[in-house]
PDB file of C-alpha atoms and ligand atoms in Angstrom:
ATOM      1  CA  UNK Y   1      24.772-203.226 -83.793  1.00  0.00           C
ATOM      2  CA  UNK Y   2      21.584-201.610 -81.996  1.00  0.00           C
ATOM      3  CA  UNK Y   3      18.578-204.279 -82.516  1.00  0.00           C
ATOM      4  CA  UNK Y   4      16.392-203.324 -85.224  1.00  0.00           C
ATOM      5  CA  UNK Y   5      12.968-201.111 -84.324  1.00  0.00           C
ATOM      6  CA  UNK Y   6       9.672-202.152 -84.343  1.00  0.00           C
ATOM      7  CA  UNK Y   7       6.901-199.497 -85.548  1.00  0.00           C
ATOM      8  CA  UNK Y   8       3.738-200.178 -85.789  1.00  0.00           C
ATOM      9  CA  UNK Y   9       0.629-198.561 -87.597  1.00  0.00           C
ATOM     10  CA  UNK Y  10      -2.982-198.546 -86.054  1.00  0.00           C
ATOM     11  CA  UNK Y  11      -6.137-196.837 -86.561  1.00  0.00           C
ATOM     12  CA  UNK Y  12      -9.596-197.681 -87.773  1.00  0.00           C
ATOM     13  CA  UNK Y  13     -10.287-199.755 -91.271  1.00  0.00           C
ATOM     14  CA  UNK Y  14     -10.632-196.567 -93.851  1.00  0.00           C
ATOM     15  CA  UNK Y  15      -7.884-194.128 -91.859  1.00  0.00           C
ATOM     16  CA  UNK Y  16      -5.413-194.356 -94.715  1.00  0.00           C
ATOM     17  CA  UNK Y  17      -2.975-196.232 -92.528  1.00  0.00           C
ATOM     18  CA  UNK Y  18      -1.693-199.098 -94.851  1.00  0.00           C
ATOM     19  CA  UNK Y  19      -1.353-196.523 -97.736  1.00  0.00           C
ATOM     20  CA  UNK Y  20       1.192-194.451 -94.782  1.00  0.00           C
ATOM     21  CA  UNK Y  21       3.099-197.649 -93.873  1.00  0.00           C
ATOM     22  CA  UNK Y  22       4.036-198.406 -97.451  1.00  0.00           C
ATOM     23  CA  UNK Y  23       5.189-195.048 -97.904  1.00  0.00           C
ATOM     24  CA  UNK Y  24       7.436-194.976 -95.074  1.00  0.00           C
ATOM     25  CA  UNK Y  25       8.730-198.265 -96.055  1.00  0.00           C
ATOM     26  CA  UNK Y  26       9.512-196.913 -99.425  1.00  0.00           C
ATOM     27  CA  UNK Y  27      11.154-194.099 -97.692  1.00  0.00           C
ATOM     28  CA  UNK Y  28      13.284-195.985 -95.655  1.00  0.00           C
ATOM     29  CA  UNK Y  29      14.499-198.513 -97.583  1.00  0.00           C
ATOM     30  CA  UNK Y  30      15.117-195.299-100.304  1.00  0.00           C
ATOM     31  CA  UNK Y  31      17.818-194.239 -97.793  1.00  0.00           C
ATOM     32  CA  UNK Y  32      19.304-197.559 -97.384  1.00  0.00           C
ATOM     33  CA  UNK Y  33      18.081-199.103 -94.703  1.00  0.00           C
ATOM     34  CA  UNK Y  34      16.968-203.224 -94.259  1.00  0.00           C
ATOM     35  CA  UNK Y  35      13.144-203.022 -94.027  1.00  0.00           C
ATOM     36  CA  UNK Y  36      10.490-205.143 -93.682  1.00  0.00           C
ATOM     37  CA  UNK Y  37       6.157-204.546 -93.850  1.00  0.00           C
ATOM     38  CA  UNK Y  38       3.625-206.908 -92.275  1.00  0.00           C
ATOM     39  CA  UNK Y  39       0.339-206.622 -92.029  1.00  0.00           C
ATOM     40  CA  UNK Y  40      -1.863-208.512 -89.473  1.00  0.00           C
ATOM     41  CA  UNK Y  41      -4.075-210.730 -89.183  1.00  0.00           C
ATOM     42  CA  UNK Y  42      -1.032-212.275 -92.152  1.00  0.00           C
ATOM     43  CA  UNK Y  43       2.823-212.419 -92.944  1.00  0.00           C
ATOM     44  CA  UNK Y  44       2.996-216.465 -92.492  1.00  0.00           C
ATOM     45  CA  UNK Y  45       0.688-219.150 -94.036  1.00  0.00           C
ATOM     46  CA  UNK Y  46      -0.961-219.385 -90.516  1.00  0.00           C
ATOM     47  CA  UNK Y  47      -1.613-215.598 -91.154  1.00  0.00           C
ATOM     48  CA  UNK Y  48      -2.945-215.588 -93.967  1.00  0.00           C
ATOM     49  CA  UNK Y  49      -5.678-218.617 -93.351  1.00  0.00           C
ATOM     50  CA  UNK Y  50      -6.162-217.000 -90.343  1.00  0.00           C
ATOM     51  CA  UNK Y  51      -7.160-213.945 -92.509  1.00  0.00           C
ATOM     52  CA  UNK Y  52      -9.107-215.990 -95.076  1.00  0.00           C
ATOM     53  CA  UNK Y  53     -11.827-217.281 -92.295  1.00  0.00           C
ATOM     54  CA  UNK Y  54     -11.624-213.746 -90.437  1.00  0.00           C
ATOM     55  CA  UNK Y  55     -11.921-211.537 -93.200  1.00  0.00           C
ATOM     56  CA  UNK Y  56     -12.833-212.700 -96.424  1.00  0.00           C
ATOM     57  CA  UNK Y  57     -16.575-212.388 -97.802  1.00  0.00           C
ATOM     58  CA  UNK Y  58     -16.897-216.462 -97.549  1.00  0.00           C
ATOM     59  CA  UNK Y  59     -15.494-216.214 -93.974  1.00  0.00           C
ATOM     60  CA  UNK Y  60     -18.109-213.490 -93.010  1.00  0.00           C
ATOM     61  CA  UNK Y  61     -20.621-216.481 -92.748  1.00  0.00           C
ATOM     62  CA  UNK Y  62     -18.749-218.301 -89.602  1.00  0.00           C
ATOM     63  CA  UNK Y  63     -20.936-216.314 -86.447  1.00  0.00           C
ATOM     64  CA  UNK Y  64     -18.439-215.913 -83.944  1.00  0.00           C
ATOM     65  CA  UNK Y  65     -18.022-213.797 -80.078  1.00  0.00           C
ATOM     66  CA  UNK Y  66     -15.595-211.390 -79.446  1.00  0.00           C
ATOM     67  CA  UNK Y  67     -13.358-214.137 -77.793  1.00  0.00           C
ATOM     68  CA  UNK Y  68     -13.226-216.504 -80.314  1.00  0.00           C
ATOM     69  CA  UNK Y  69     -12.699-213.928 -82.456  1.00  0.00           C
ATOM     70  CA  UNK Y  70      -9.874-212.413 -80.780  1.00  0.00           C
ATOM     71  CA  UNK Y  71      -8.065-215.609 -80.090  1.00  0.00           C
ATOM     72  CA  UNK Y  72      -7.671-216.267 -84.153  1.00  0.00           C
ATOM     73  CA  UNK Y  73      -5.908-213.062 -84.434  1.00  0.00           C
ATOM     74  CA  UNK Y  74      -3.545-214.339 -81.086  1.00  0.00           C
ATOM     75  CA  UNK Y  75      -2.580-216.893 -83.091  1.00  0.00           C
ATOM     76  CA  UNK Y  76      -2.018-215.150 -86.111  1.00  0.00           C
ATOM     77  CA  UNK Y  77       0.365-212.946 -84.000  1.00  0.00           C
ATOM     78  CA  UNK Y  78       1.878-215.225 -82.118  1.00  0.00           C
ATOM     79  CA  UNK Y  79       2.887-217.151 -85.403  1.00  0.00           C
ATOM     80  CA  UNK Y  80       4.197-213.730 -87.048  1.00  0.00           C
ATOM     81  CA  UNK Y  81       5.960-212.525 -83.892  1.00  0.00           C
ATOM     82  CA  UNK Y  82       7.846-215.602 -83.167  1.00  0.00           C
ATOM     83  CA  UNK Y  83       9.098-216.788 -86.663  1.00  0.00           C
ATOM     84  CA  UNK Y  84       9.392-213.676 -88.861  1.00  0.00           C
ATOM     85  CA  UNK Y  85       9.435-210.191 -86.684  1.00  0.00           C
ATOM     86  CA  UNK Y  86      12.098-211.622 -84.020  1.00  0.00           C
ATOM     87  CA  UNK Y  87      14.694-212.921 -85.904  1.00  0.00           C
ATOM     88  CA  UNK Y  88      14.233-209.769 -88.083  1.00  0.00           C
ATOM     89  CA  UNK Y  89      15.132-207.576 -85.504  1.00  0.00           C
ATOM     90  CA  UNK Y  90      17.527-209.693 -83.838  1.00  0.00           C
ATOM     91  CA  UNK Y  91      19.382-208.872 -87.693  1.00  0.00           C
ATOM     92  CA  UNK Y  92      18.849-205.056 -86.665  1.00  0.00           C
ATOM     93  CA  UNK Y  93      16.134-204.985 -89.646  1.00  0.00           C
ATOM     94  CA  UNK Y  94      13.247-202.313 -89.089  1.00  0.00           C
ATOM     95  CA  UNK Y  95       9.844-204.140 -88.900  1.00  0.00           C
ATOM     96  CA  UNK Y  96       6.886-201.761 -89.932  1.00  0.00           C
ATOM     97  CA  UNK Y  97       3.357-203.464 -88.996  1.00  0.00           C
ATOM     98  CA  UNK Y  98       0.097-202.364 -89.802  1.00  0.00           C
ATOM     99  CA  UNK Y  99      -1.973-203.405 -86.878  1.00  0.00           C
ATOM    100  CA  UNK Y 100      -0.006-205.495 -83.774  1.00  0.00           C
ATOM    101  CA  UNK Y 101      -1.638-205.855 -80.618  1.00  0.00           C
ATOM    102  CA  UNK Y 102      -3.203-202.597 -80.338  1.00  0.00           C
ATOM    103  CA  UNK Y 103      -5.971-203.495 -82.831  1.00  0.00           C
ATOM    104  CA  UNK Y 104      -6.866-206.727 -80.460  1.00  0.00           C
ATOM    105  CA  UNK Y 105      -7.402-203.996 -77.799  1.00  0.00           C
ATOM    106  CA  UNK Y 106      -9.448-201.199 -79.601  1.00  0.00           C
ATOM    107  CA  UNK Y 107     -11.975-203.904 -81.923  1.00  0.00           C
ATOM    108  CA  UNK Y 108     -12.276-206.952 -80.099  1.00  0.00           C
ATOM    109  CA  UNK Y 109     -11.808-205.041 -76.388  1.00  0.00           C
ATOM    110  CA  UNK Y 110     -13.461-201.689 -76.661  1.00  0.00           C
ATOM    111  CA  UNK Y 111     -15.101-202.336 -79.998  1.00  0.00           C
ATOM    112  CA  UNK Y 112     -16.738-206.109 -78.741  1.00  0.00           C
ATOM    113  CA  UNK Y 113     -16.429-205.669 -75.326  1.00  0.00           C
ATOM    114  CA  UNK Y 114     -14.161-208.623 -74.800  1.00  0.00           C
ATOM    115  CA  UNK Y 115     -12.152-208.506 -71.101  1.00  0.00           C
ATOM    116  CA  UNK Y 116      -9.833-205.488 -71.529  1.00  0.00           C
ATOM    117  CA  UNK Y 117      -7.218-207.618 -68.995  1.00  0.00           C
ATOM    118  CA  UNK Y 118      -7.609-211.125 -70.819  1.00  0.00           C
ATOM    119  CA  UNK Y 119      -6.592-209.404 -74.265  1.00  0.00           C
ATOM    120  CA  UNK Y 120      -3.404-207.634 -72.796  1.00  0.00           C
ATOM    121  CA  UNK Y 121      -2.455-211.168 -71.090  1.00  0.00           C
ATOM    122  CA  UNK Y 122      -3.187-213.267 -74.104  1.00  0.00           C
ATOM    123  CA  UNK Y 123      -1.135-210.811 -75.804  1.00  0.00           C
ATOM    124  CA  UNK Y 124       1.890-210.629 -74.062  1.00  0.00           C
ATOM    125  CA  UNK Y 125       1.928-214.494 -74.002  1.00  0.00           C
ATOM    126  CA  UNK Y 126       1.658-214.346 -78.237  1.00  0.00           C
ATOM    127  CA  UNK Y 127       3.904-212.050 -78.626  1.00  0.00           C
ATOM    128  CA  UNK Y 128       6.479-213.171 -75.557  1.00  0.00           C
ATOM    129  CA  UNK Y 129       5.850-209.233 -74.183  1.00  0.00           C
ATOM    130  CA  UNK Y 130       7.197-208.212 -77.402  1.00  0.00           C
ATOM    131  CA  UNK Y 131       6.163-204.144 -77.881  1.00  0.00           C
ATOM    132  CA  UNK Y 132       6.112-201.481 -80.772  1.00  0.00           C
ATOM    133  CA  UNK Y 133       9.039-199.202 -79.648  1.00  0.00           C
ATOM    134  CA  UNK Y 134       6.688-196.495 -81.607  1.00  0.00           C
ATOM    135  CA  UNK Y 135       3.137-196.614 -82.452  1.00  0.00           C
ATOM    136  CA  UNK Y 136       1.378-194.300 -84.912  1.00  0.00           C
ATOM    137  CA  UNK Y 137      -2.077-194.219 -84.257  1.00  0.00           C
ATOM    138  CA  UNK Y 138      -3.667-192.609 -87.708  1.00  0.00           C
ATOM    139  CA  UNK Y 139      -7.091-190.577 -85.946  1.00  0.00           C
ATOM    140  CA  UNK Y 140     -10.151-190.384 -88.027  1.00  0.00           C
ATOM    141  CA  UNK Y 141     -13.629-189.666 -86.828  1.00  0.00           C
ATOM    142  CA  UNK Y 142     -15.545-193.276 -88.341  1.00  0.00           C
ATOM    143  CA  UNK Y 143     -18.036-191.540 -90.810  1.00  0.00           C
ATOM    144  CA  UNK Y 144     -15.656-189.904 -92.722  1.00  0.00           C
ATOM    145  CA  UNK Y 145     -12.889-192.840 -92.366  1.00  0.00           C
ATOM    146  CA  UNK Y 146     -16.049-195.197 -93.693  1.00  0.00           C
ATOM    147  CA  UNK Y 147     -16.806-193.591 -96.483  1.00  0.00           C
ATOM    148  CA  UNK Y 148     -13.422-194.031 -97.680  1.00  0.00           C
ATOM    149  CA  UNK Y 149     -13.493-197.620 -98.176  1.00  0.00           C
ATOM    150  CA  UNK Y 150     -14.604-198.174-101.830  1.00  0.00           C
ATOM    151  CA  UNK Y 151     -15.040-202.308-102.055  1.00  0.00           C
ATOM    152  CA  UNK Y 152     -17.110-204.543-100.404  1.00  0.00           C
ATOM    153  CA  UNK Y 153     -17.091-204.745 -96.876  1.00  0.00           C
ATOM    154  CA  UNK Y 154     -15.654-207.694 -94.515  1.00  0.00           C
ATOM    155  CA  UNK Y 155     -17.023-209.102 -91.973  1.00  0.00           C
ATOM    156  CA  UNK Y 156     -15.466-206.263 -89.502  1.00  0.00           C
ATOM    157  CA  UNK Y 157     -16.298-203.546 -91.787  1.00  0.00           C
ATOM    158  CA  UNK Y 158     -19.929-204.362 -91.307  1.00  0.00           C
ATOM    159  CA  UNK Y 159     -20.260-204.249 -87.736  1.00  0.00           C
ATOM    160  CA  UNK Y 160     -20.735-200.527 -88.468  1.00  0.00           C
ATOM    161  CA  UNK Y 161     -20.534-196.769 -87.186  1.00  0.00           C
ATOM    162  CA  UNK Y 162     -21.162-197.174 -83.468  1.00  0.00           C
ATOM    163  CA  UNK Y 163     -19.041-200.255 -83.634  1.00  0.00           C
ATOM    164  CA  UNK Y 164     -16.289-197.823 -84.831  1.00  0.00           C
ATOM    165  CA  UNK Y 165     -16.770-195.150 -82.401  1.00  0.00           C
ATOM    166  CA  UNK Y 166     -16.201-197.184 -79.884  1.00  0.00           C
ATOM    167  CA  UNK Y 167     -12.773-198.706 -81.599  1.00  0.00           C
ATOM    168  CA  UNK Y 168     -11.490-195.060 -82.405  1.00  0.00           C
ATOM    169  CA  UNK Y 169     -12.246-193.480 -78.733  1.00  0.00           C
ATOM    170  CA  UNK Y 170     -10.592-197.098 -77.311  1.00  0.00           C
ATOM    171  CA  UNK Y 171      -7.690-196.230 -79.703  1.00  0.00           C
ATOM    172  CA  UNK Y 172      -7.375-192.656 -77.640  1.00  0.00           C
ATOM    173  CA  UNK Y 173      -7.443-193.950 -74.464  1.00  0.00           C
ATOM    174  CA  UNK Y 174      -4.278-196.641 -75.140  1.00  0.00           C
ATOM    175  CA  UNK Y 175      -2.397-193.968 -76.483  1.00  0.00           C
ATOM    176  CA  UNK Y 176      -3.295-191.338 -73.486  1.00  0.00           C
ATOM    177  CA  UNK Y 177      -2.087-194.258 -71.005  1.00  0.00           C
ATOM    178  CA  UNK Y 178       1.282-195.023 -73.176  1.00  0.00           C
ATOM    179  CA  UNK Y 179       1.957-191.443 -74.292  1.00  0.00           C
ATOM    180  CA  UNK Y 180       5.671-192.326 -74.784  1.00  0.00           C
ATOM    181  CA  UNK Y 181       4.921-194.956 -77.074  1.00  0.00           C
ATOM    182  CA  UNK Y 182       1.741-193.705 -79.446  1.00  0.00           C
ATOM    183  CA  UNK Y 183       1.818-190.731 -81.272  1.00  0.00           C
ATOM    184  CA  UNK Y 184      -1.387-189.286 -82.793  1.00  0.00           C
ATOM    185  CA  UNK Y 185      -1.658-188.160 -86.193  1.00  0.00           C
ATOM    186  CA  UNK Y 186      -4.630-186.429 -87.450  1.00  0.00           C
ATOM    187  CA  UNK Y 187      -5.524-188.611 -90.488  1.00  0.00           C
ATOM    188  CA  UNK Y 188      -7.699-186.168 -92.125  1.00  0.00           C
ATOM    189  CA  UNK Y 189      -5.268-183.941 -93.259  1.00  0.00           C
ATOM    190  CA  UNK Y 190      -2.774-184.284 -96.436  1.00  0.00           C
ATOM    191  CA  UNK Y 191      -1.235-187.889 -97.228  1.00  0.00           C
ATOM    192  CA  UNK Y 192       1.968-185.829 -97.554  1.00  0.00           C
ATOM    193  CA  UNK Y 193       1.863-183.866 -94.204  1.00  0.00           C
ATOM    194  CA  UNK Y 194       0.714-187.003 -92.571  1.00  0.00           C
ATOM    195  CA  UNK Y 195       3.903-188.646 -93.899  1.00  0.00           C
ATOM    196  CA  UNK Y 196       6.381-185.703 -93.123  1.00  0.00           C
ATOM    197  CA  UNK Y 197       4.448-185.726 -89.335  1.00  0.00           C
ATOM    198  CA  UNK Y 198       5.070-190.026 -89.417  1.00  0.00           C
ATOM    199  CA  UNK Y 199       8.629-189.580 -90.973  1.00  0.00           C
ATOM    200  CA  UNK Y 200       9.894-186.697 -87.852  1.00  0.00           C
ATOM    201  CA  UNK Y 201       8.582-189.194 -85.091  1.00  0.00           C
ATOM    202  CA  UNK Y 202      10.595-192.144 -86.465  1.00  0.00           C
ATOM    203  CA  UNK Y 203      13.678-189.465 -86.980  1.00  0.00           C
ATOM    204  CA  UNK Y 204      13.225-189.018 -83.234  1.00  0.00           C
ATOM    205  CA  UNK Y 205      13.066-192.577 -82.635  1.00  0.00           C
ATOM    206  CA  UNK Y 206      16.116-193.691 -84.877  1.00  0.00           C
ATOM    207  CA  UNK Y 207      18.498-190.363 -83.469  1.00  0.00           C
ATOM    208  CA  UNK Y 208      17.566-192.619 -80.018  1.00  0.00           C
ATOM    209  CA  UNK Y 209      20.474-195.051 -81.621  1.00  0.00           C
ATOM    210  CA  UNK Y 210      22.481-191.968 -82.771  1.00  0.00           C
ATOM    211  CA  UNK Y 211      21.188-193.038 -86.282  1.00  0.00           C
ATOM    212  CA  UNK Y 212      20.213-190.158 -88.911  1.00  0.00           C
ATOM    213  CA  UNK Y 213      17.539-190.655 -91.585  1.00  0.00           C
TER     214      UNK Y 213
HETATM  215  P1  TYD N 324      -7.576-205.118 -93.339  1.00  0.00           P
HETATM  216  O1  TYD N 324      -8.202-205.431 -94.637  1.00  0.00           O
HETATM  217  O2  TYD N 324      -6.117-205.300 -93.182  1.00  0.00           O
HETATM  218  O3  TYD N 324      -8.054-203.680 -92.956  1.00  0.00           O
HETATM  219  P2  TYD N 324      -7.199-202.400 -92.683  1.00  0.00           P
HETATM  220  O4  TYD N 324      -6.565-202.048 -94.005  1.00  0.00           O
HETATM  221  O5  TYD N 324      -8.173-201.395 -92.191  1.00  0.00           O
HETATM  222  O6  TYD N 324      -6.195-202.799 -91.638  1.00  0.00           O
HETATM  223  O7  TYD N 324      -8.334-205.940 -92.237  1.00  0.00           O
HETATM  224  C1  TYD N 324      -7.963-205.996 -90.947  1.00  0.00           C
HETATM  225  C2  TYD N 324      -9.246-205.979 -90.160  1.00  0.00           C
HETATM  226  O8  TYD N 324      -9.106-206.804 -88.998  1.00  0.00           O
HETATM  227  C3  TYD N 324      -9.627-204.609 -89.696  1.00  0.00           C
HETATM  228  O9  TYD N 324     -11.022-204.454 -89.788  1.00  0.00           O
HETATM  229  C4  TYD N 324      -9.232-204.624 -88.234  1.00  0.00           C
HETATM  230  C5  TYD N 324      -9.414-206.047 -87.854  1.00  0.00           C
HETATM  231  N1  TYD N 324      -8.569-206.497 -86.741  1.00  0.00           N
HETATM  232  C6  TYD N 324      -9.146-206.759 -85.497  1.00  0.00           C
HETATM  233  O10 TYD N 324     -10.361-206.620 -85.328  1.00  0.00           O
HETATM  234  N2  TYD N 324      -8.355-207.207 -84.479  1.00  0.00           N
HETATM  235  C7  TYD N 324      -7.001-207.397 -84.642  1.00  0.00           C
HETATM  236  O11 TYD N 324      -6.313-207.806 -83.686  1.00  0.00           O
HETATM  237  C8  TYD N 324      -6.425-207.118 -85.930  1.00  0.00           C
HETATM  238  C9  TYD N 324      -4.967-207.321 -86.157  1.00  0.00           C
HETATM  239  C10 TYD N 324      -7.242-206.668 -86.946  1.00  0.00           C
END
């Protein structure tokens, strides 16, 4: 039994990824298959306190750099990657995440400016070198992706437009230097091209294992 596949989601906060991964996940599990859907900072109780003091409006009042910052969401993977995405695909189970280790690199490195080098080696050490074996990076220029998001901002959403230029161009360049891993989808088109696009590059993926979808 192959070991289960790891896929994960990124792209900048209004770039319709969540609403992709769930309908993938519906997808797959419609044909039968064991899967699970994380979303990060979250998926253990660490997670989601991690998540309360990094995201939520009352946590917007804690000031903190791009380290510190950074370093909450380590531990928030390092805590999901260890007890719950592991032994799910040591079971052969396909793990969908929106947002792994990618994000860490395009907000807090590109986006804050923290050490590009510190955040892949922190990384590696959460996650125990752990990788996506397929990341779909959802590609939205940051005023229209923005303007999505209907509810009240957190305290990422408000470090505003340039902040998310610089996240979405940082998201281009990891997936220009890992072009076997990331594949771009243009997130301004249809939710149900995008899906057909998301659903042929995990057929590719699973046909790897001789499996069909
Ligand atoms: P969330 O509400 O899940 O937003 P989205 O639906 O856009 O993913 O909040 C996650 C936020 O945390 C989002 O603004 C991206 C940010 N983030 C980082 O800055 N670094 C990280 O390592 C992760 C995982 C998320």
């Amino acid at each position: 039994m192959p070991r289960g596949r790891l896929i994960s989601f990124e792209g900048i906060d209004g770039s319709g990824k969540s609403t992709q991964a769930e309908q993938i996940e519906l997808y797959l599990r419609g044909k039968g298959f064991e899967v699970k859907l994380f979303r990060e900072p979250g998926g253990t109780p660490l997670g989601e306190a991690v998540r309360e003091i990094l995201l939520s409006p009352r946590g917007s009042d804690i000031a903190m750099d791009g380290l510190s910052e950074y370093l909450l969401f380590a531990a928030s993977r390092a805590e999901l990657t260890g007890k719950v995405i592991k032994p799910l695909l040591d079971r052969s189970c396909t793990v969908l995440l929106d947002r792994y280790g990618d994000s860490s690199l395009a907000y807090q490195g590109y986006g804050r400016g923290v050490d590009i080098d510190i955040i892949r080696r922190v990384n590696r050490l959460a996650t125990g070198g752990l990788k996506p074996d397929l990341t779909v990076l959802l590609d939205l220029d940051p005023d229209t992706a923005l303007s999505r998001i209907n509810r009240a901002s957190d305290r990422i959403e408000q470090y505003g437009a340039d902040f998310f230029r610089k996240v979405r161009e940082g998201y281009l360049t990891l997936a220009e230097a890992e072009p076997d891993r990331f594949r771009v989808v243009d997130a301004s088109l249809d939710v149900d091209v995008i899906t057909g696009q998301i659903l042929m590059h995990i057929e590719s993926l699973f046909n790897q294992d001789g499996i069909t979808i």
